[in-house]
Coordinates of C-alpha atoms in Angstrom, one line a residue:
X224 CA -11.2 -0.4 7.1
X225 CA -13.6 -2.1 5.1
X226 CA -16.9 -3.6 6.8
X227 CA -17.9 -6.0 5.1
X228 CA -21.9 -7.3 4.9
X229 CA -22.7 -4.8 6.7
X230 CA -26.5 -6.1 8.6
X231 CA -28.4 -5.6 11.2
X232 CA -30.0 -9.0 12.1
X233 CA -32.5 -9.9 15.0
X234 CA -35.9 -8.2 15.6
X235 CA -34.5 -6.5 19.2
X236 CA -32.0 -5.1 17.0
X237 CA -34.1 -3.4 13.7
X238 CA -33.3 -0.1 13.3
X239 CA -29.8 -0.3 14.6
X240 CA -28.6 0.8 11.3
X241 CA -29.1 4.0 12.4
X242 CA -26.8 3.5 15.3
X243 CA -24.2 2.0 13.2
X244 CA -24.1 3.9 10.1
X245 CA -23.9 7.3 12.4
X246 CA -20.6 5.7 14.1
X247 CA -19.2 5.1 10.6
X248 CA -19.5 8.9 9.8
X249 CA -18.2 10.0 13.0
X250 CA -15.3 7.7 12.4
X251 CA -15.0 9.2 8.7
X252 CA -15.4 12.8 10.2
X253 CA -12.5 11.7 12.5
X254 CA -10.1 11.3 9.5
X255 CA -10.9 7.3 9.4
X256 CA -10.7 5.6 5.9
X257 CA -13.9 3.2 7.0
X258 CA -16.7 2.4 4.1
X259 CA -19.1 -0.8 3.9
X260 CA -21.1 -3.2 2.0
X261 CA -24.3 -4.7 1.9
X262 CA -26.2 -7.4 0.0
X263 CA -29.5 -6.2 -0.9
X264 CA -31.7 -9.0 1.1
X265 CA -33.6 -9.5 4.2
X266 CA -32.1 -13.0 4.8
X267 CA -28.0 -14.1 5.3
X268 CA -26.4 -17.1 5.0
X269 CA -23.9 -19.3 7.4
X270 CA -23.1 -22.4 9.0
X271 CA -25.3 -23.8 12.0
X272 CA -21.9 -22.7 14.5
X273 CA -23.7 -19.2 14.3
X274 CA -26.8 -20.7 16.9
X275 CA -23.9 -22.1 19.0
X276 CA -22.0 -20.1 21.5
X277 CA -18.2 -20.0 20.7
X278 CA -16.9 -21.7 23.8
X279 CA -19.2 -24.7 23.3
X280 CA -17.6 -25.5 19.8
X281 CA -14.0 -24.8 20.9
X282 CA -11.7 -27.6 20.4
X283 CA -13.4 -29.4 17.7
X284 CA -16.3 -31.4 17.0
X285 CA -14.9 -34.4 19.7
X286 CA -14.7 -31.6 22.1
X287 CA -18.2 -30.4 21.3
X288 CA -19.2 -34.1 21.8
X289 CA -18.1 -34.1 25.1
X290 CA -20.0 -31.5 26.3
X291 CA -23.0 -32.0 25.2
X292 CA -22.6 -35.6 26.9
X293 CA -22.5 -33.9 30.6
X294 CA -25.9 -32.8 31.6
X295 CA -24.7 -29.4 33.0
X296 CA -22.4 -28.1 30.5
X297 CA -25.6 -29.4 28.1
X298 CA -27.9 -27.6 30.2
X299 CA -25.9 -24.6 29.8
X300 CA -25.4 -24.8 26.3
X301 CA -29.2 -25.2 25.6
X302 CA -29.5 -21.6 28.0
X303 CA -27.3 -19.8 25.9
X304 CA -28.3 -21.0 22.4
X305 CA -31.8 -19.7 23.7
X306 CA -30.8 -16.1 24.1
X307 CA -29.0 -16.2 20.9
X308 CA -31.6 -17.7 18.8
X309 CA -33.9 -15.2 18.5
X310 CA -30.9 -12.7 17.7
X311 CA -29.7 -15.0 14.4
X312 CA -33.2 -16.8 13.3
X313 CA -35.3 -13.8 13.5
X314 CA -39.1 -14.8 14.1
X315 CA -38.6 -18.5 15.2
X316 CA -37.4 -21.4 13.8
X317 CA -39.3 -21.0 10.5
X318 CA -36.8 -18.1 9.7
X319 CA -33.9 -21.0 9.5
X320 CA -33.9 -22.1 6.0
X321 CA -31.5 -25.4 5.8
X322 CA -28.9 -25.3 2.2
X323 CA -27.6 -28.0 3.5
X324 CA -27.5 -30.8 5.6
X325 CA -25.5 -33.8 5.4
X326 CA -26.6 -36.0 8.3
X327 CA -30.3 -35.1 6.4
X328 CA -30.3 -34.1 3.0
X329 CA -33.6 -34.6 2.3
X330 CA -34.2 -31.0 4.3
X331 CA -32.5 -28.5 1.6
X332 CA -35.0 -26.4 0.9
X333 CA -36.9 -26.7 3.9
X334 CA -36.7 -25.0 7.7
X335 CA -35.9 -25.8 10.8
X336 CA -39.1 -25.9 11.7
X337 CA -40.3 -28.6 9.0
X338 CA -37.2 -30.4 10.9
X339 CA -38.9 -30.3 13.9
X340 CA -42.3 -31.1 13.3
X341 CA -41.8 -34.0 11.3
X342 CA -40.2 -35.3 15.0
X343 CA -43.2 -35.1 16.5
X344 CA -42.5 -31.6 18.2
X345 CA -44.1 -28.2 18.5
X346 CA -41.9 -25.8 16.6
X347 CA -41.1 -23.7 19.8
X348 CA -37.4 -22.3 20.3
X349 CA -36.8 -24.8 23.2
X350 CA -37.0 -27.8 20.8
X351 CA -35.4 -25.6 17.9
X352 CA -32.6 -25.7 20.4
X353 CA -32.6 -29.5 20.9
X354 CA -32.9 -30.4 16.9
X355 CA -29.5 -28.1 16.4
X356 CA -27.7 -29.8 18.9
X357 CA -28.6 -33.0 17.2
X358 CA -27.4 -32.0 13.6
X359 CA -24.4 -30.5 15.0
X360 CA -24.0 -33.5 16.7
X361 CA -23.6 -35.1 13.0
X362 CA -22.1 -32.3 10.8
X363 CA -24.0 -29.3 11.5
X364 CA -25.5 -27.3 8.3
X365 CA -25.6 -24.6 6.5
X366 CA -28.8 -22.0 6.3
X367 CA -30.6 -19.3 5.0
X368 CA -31.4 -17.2 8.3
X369 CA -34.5 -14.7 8.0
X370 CA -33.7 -12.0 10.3
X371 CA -33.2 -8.8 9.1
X372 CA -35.9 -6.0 8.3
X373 CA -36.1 -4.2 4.9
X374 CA -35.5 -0.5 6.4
X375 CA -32.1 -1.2 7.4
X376 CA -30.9 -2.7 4.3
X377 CA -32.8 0.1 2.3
X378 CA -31.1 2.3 4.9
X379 CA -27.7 0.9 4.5
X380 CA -27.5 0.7 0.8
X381 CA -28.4 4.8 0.8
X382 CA -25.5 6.2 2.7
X383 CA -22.6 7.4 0.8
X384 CA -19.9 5.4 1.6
X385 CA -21.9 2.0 0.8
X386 CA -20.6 -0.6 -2.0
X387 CA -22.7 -3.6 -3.1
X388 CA -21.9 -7.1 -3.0
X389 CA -23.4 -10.1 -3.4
X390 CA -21.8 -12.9 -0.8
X391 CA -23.0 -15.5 -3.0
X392 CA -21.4 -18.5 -3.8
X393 CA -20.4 -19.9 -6.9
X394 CA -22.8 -22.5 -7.6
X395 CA -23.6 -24.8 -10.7
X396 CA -26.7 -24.7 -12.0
X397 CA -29.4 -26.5 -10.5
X398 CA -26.6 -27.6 -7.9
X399 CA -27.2 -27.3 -4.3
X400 CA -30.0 -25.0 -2.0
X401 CA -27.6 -21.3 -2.3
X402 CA -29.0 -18.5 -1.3
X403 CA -30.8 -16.8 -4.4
X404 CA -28.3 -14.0 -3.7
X405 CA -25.7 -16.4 -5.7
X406 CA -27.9 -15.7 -9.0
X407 CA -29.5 -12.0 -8.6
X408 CA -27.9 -9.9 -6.4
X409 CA -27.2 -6.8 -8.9
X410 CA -30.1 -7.2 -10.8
X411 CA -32.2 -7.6 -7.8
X412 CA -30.7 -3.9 -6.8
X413 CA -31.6 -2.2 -10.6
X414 CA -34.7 -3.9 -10.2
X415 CA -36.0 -3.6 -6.9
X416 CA -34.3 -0.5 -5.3
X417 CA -33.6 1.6 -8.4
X418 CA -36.5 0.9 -10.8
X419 CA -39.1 -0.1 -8.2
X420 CA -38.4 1.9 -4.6
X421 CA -35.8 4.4 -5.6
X422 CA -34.1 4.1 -3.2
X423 CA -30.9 4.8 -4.9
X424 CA -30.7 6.5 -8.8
X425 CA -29.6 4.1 -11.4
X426 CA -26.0 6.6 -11.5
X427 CA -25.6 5.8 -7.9
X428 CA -26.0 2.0 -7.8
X429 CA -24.0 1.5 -10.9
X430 CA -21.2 3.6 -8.7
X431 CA -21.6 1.3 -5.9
X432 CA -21.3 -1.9 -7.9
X433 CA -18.4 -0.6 -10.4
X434 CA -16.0 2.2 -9.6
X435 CA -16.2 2.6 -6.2
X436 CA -15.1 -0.8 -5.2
X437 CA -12.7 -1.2 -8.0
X438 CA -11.0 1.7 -5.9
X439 CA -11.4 0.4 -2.7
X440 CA -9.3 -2.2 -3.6
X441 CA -6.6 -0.5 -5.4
X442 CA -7.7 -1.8 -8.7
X443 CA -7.4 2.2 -10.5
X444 CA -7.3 0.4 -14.2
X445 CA -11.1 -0.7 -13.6
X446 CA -14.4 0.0 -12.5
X447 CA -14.7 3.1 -15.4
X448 CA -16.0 3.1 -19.2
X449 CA -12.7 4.5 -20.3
X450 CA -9.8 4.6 -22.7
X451 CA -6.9 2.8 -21.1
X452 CA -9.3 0.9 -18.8
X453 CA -10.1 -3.0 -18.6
X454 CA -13.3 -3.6 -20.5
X455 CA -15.4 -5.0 -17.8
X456 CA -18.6 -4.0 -19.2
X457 CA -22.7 -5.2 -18.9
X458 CA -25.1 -4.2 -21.0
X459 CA -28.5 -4.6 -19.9
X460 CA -32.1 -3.1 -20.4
X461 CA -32.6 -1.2 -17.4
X462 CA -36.3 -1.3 -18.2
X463 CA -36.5 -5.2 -17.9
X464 CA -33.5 -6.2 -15.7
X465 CA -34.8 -8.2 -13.0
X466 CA -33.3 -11.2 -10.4
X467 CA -35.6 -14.4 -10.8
X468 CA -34.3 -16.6 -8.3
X469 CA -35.8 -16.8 -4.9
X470 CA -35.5 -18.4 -1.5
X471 CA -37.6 -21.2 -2.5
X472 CA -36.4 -21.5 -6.1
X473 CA -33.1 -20.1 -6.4
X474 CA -31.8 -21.7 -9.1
X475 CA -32.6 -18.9 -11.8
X476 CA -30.4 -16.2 -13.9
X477 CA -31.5 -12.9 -14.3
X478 CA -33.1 -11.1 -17.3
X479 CA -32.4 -8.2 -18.5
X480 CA -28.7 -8.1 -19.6
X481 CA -28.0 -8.5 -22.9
X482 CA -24.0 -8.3 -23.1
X483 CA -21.3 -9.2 -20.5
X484 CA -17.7 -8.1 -21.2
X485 CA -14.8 -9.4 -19.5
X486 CA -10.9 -7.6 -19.8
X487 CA -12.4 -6.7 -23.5
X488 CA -13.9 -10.2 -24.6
X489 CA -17.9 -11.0 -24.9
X490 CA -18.3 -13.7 -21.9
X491 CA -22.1 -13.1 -22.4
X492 CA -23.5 -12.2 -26.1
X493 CA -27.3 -11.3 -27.0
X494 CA -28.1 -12.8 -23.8
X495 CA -26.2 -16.2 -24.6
X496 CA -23.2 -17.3 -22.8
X497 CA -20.8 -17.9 -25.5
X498 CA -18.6 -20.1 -22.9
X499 CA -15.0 -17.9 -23.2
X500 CA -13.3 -17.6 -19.5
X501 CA -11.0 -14.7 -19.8
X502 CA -11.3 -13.5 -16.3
X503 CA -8.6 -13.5 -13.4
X504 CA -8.6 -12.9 -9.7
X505 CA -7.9 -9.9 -8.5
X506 CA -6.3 -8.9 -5.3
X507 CA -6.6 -5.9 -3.0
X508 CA -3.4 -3.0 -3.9
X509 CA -3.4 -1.6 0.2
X510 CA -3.0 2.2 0.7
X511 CA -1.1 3.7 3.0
X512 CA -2.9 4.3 6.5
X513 CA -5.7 2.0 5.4
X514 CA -6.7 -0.9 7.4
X515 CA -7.4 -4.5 5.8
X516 CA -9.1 -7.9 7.5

């Protein structure tokens, strides 16, 4: 079984990591083939449906319409979505970060709570509430949502049976509001929790990034510097590697790495993309007893 983005998001919920990860190992103790991944940042991205309570958006967008037309089933929408906001947007509605929104697109970039104000309205969750049901009303949106708390992803990237990922899109340059995650994510974790905190040696993140998911998914002829192997291989200067792009300019590589294999053939050279494609998808080899969703 393979958890995947592994997060604890909400402020009533920081420090659940502890909870969580300590269920994982009694699962592994148990004889379970369970491991997990995490993006190393404080902030995930998803559609608005996530501020919404499931029942309300079954049957569509007509049937969502519907609802939200009868003043009691709206009335107890709006109830619901304020318990769950606080659990998804973490400290208010400044925390909800728009990508994209196509009834308003004038707003990537910019929160919920610039949304809001420029209506005339306090940013409080009550009118956070009312501006959702309005987009959703007219396509809904994607965000950036600010909830989580740095010890649990430092805490999550730590234990043992942790692989990194990114989550990121694939996004042209200067295309779009993504998540800087789409840009930096492994250079953000040789940078910032390596080099910077130690949190993890540079051995053990290069594990988590390389062999160890390359063996989670069956794929035995990668993930390793060695003869026989797929020449996947980055070069970069540990010393400078860094992630550039942030929330509120995201559209920047990293610096730091200098060559870029792919199955044997130079995809990045001297820092330069040279422009060759050689790569393929791969796809998950199961093993027997283990679990896959």
């Amino acid at each position: 079984m393979q958890i995947s983005h592994h997060k604890v998001a909400g402020a009533a919920q920081f420090g659940w990591s502890r909870r969580t990860l300590a269920k994982i190992d009694s699962a592994r103790t148990a004889g379970m083939d369970v491991s997990l991944d995490v993006y190393p940042y404080t902030a995930f991205s998803t559609v608005s449906d996530v501020l919404l309570p499931a029942w309300a958006l079954a049957g569509g967008d007509s049937a969502f319409a519907a609802r939200i037309a009868n003043r009691g089933t709206r009335d107890r929408i709006e109830t619901e979505m304020q318990r769950i906001f606080p659990e998804q947007a973490g400290a208010g509605l400044a925390s909800v970060q728009f990508r994209e929104v196509p009834s308003n697109p004038e707003y990537s970039g910019k929160t919920l709570a610039d949304f809001v104000r420029a209506r005339g309205h306090a940013p409080t969750i009550a009118s956070g509430v009312r501006a959702v049901i309005e987009l959703q009303l007219h396509g809904g949106f994607t965000a950036i949502y600010h909830s989580m708390d740095e010890p649990d992803v430092e805490r999550i990237l730590r234990h043992a049976s942790t692989m990194i990922d990114s989550d990121g899109d694939l996004v042209g340059l200067g295309v779009g509001w993504p998540h800087p995650r789409s840009y930096g994510a492994f250079p953000r974790v040789l940078a910032r929790y390596v080099r910077e905190r130690r949190v993890l040696t540079l051995e053990e993140a290069i594990r988590k990034m390389t062999s160890m998911p390359a063996r989670q998914i069956g794929q035995r002829d990668r993930g390793l510097v060695r003869a026989g192997m797929f020449a996947d291989v980055v070069v970069f200067d540990a010393e400078r590697i860094r992630d550039v792009a942030t929330y509120t300019d995201p559209h920047h590589f990293a610096v730091g790495v200098i060559h870029v294999l792919v199955n044997g053939v130079a995809v990045i050279d001297r820092g330069a993309v040279t422009g060759a494609i050689p790569g393929r998808a791969l796809t998950s080899v199961p093993r027997p007893g283990r679990v896959t969703h």
